[in-house]
Structures are given as C-alpha cells and as structure tokens.
PDB file of C-alpha atoms in Angstrom:
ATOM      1  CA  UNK A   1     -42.998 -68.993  92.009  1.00  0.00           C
ATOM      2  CA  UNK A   2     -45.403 -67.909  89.327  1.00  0.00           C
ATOM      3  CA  UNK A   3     -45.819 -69.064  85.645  1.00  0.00           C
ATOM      4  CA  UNK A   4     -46.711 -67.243  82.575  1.00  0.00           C
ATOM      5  CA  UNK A   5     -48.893 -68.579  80.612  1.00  0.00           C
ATOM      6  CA  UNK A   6     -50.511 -66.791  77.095  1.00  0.00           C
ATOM      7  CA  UNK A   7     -54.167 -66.122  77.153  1.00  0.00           C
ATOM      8  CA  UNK A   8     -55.800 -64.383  74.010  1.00  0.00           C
ATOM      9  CA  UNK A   9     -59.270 -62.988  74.910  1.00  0.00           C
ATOM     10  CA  UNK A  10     -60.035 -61.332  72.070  1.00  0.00           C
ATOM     11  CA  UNK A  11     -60.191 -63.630  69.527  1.00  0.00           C
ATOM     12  CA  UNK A  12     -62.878 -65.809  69.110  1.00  0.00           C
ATOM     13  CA  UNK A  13     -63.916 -68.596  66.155  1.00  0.00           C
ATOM     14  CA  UNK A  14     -66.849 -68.121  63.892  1.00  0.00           C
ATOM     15  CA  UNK A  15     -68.840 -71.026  65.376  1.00  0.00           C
ATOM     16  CA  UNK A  16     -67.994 -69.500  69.045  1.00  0.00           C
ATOM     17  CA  UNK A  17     -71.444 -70.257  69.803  1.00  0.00           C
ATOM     18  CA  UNK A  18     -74.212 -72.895  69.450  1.00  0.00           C
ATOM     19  CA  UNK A  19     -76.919 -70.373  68.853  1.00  0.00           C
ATOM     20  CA  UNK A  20     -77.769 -67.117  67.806  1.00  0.00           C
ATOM     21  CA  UNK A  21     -80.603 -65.211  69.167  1.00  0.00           C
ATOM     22  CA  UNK A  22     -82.745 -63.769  66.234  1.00  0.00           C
ATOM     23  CA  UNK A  23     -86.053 -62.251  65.851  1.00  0.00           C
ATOM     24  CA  UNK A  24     -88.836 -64.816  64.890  1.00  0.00           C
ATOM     25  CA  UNK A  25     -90.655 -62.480  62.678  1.00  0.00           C
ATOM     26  CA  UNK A  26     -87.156 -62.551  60.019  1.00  0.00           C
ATOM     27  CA  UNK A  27     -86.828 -66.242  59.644  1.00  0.00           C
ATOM     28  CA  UNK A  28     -88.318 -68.068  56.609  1.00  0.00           C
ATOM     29  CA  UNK A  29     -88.586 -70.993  55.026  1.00  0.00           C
ATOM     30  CA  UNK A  30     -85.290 -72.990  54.791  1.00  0.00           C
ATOM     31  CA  UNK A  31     -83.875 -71.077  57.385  1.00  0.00           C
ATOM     32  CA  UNK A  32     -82.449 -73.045  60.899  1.00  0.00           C
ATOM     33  CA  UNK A  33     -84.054 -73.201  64.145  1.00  0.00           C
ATOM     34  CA  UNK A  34     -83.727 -74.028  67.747  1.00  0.00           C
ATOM     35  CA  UNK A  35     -87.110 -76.072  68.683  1.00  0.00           C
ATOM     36  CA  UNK A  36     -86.680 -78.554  71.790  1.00  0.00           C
ATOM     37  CA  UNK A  37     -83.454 -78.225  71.324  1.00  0.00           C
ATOM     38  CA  UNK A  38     -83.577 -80.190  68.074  1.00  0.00           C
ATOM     39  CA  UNK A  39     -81.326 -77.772  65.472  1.00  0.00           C
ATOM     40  CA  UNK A  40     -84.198 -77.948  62.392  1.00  0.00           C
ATOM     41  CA  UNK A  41     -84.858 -76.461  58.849  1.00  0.00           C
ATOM     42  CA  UNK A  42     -87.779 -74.428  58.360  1.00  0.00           C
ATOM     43  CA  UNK A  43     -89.941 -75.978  56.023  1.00  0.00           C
ATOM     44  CA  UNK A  44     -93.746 -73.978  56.503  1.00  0.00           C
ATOM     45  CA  UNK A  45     -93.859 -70.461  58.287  1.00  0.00           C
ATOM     46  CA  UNK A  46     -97.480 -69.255  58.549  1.00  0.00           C
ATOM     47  CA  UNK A  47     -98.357 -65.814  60.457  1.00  0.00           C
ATOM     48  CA  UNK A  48    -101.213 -65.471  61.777  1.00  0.00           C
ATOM     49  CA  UNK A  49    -103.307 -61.787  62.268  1.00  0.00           C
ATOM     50  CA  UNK A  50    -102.531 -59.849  65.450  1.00  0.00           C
ATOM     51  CA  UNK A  51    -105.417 -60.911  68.069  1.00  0.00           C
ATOM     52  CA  UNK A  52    -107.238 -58.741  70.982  1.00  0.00           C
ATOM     53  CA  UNK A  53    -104.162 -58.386  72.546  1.00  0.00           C
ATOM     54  CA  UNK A  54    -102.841 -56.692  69.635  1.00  0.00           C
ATOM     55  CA  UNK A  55     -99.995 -59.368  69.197  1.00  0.00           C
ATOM     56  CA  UNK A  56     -99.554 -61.751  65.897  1.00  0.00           C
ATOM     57  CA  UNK A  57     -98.570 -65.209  66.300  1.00  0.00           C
ATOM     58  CA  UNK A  58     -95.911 -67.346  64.021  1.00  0.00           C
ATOM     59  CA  UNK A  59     -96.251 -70.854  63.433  1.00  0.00           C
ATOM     60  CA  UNK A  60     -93.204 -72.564  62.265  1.00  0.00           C
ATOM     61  CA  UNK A  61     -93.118 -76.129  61.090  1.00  0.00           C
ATOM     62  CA  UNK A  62     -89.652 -77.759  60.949  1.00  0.00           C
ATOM     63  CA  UNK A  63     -87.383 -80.821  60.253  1.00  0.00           C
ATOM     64  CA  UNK A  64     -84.637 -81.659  62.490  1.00  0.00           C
ATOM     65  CA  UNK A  65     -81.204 -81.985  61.024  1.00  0.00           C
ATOM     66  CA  UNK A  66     -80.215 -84.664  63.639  1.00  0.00           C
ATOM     67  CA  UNK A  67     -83.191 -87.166  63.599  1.00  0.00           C
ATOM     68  CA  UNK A  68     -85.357 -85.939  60.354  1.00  0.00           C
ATOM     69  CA  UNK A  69     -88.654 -85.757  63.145  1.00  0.00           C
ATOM     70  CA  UNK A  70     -90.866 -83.120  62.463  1.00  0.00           C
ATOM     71  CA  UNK A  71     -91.502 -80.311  65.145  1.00  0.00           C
ATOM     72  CA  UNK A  72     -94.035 -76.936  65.668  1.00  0.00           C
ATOM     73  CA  UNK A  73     -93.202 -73.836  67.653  1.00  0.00           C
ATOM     74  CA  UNK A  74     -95.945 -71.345  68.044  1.00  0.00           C
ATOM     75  CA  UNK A  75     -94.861 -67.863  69.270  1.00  0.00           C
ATOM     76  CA  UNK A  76     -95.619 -64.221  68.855  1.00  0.00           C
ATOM     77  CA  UNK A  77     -93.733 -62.466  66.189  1.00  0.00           C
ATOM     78  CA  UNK A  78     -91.385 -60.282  68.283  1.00  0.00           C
ATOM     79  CA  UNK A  79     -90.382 -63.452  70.626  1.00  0.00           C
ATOM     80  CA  UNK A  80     -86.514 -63.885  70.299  1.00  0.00           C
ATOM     81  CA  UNK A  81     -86.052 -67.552  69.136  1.00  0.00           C
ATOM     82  CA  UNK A  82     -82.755 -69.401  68.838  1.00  0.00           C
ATOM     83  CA  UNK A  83     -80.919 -69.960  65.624  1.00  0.00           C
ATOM     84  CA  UNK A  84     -78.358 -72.728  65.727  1.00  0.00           C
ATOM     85  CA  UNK A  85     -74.607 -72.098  64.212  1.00  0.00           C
ATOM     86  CA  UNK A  86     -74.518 -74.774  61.001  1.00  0.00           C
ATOM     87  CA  UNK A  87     -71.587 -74.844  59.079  1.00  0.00           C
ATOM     88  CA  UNK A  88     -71.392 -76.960  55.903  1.00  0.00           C
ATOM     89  CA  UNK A  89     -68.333 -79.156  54.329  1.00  0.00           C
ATOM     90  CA  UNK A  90     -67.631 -81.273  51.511  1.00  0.00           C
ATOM     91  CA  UNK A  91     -65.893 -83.999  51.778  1.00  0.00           C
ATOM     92  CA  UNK A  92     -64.510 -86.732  49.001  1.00  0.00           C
ATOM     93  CA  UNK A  93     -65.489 -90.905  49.950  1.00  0.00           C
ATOM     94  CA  UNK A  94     -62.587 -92.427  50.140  1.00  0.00           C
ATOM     95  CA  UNK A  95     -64.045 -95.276  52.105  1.00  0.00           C
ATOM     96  CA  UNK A  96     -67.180 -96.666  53.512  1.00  0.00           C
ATOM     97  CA  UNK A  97     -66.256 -99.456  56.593  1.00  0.00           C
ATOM     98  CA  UNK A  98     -68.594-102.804  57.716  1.00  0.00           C
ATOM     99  CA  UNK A  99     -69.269-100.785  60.408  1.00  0.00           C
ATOM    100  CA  UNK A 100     -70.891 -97.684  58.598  1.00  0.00           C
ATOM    101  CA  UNK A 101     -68.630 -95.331  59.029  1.00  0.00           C
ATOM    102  CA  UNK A 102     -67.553 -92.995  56.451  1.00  0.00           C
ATOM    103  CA  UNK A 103     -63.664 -92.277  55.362  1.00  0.00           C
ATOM    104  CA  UNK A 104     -63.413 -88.686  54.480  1.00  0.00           C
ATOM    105  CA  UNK A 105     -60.997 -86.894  52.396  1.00  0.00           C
ATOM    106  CA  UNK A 106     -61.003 -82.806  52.685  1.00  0.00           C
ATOM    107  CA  UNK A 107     -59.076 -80.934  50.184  1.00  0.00           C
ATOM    108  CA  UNK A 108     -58.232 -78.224  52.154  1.00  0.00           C
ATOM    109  CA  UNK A 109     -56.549 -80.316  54.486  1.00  0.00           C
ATOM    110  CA  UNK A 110     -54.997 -82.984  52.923  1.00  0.00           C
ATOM    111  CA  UNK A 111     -53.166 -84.281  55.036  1.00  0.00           C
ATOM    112  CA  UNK A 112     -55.692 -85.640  57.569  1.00  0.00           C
ATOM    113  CA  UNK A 113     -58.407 -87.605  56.866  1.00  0.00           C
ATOM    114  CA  UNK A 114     -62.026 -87.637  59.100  1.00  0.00           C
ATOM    115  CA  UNK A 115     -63.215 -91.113  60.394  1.00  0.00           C
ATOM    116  CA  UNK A 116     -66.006 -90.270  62.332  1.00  0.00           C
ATOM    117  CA  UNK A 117     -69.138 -89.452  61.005  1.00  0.00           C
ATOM    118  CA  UNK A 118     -71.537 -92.207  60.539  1.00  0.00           C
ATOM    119  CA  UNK A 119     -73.030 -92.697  57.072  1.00  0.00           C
ATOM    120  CA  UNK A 120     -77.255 -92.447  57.257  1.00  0.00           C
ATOM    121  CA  UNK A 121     -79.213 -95.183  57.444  1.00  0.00           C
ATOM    122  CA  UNK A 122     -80.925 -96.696  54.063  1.00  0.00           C
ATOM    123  CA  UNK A 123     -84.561 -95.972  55.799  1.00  0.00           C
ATOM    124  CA  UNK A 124     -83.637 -92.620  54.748  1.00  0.00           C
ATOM    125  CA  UNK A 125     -83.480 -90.911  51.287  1.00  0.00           C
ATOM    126  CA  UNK A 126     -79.827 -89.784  51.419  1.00  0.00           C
ATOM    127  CA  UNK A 127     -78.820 -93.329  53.308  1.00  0.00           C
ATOM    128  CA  UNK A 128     -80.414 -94.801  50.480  1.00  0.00           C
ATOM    129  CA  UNK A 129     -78.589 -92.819  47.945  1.00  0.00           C
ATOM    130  CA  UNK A 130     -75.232 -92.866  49.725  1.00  0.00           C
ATOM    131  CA  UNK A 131     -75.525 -96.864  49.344  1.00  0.00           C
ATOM    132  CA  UNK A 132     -76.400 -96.650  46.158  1.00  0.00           C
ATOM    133  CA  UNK A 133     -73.790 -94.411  44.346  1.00  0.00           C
ATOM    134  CA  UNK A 134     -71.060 -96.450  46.702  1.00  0.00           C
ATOM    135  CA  UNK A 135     -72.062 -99.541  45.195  1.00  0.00           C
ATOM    136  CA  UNK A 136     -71.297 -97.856  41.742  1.00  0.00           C
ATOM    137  CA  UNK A 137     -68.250 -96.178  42.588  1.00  0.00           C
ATOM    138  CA  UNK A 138     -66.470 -98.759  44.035  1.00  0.00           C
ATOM    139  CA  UNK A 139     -65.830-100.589  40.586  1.00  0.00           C
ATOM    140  CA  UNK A 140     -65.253 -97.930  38.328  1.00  0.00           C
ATOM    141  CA  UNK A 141     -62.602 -94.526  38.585  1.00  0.00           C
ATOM    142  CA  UNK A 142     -65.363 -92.000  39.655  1.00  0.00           C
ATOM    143  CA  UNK A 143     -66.279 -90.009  43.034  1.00  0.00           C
ATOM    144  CA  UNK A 144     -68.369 -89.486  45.104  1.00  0.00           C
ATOM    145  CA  UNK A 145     -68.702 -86.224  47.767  1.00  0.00           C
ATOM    146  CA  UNK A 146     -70.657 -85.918  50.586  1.00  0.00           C
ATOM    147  CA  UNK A 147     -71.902 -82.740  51.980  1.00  0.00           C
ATOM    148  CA  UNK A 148     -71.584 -82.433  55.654  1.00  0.00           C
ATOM    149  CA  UNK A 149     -73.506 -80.261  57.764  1.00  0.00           C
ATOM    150  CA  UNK A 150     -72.177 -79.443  61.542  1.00  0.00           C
ATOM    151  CA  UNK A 151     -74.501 -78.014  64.480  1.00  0.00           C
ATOM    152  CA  UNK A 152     -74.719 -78.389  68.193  1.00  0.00           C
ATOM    153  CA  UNK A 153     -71.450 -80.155  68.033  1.00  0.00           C
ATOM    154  CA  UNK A 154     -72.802 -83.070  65.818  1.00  0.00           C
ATOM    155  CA  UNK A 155     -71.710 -83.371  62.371  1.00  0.00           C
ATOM    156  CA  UNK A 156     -74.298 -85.162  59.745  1.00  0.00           C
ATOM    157  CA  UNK A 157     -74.543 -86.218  56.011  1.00  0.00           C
ATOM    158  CA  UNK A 158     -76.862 -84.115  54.506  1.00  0.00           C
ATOM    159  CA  UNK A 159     -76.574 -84.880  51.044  1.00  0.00           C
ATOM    160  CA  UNK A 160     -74.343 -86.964  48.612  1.00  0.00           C
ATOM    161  CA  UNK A 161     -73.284 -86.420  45.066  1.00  0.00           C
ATOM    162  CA  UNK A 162     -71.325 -87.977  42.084  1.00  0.00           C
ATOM    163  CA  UNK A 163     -68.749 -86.706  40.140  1.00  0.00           C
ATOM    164  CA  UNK A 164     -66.634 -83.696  40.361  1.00  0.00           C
ATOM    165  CA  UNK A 165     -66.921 -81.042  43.631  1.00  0.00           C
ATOM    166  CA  UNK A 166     -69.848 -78.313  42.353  1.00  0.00           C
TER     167      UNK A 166
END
C-alpha cells in the first residue's frame, strides 16, 4: 500500500539560502559579508596594486551583525567570497518583559505577534537607545519601532526609532 504525498520542487523562498557566492572585487562599503562565519557589514575596503604574481589583493574590514566584533579578510580580487542572505523588518514595541525580551507587533500580520528576539544590551549604542525611548514611551501615547535585521537564521535589533513607521 502506497501513499501520495505532494512535493513541489520548483518553488523555492527568497532567503532559500544562507549565502550567496559573489565576486570580492564588487562588494563595497556597507555591503554584507561572510568572514569566520560571522555575517558582517563592510565598513573599510582597501585594494591593494596587483603584485609579481600579477594578482591584486582586497582588504576588507568589517563589523559583525551578531556580536558587533570587528573582523579582516585579506584575499585576491577575483576570490569568490560569501555574502550572507539579510532580510530586514520593522516591527512596532508593544512590550518590553523583566526578562529582556521584546513584544513585537508586525502590521502585515496582525494577527500574530513575535516574542522572541532579545532586546540589545545597554553596553551597546542601540541597547542604550532602545532603553531609553522605552522609558519615554511607556507614559505617554507614542511609538516606538524597531528595525530587525535576519541572517544565518538569527534575527537582531539593528536600530530603533520613535514615532510613526518611515
């Protein structure tokens, strides 16, 4: 006795995959990056003249999106580097729990709300903020959005603002 069971092959989701080989002579600064596999943001790109071997070398300097630790990769030009998938979300506060998690309204899908990310620490500059506009929020009627950035199957708080979506 056999079953039947639906498969669809060839469809596929925009975030299929974690990373996306690319050329590291086309990124620039404030694109994404692969280094130790730490997804990061590009923040210096410096290319250095092609040497004896006839090959030019790219140094990239980067900030990961996870931890905020600063990492190098040095590599020639034509090397094929890895670009992670990020997607990026805002999301309305609705809540921020004792234990520092964030409740999350999305306007596109009202009817669920998102529970799960963790709201940064104050050590860092958008922790800091975060704490701050909460603490002026919570007595008066405005908002306050986060903006949510999701890569290598983590989601993060990359920045927060007050007021109205933009």
């Amino acid at each position: 006795m056999s079953t039947t069971q639906d498969h669809d092959f060839f469809s596929t989701s925009a975030d299929a995959s974690l990373t996306t080989p690319t050329q590291a002579s086309s990124l620039a600064k404030g694109d994404h990056i692969l280094i130790q596999n730490q997804p990061c943001k590009i923040i210096s790109k410096s290319t250095s003249k092609p040497g004896k071997h006839g090959h030019a070398k790219i140094s990239f300097e980067a900030l990961s999106l996870l931890n905020q630790k600063k990492y190098t990769e040095l590599c020639p030009a034509h090397h094929i580097v890895q670009v992670p998938t990020v997607t990026r979300k805002e999301y309305l506060v609705i809540d921020l729990t004792a234990e520092g998690f964030l409740s999350l309204f999305d306007i596109h899908n009202p009817d669920v709300t998102k529970d799960d990310i963790r709201a940064p620490g104050v050590e860092t500059e958008v922790g800091e903020r975060l704490k701050r506009l909460w603490e002026r929020v919570m007595g008066s009627e405005g908002e306050m959005w986060v903006v949510v950035l999701g890569t290598m199957g983590k989601e993060i708080v990359d920045a927060v603002k007050e007021g109205g979506k933009e």
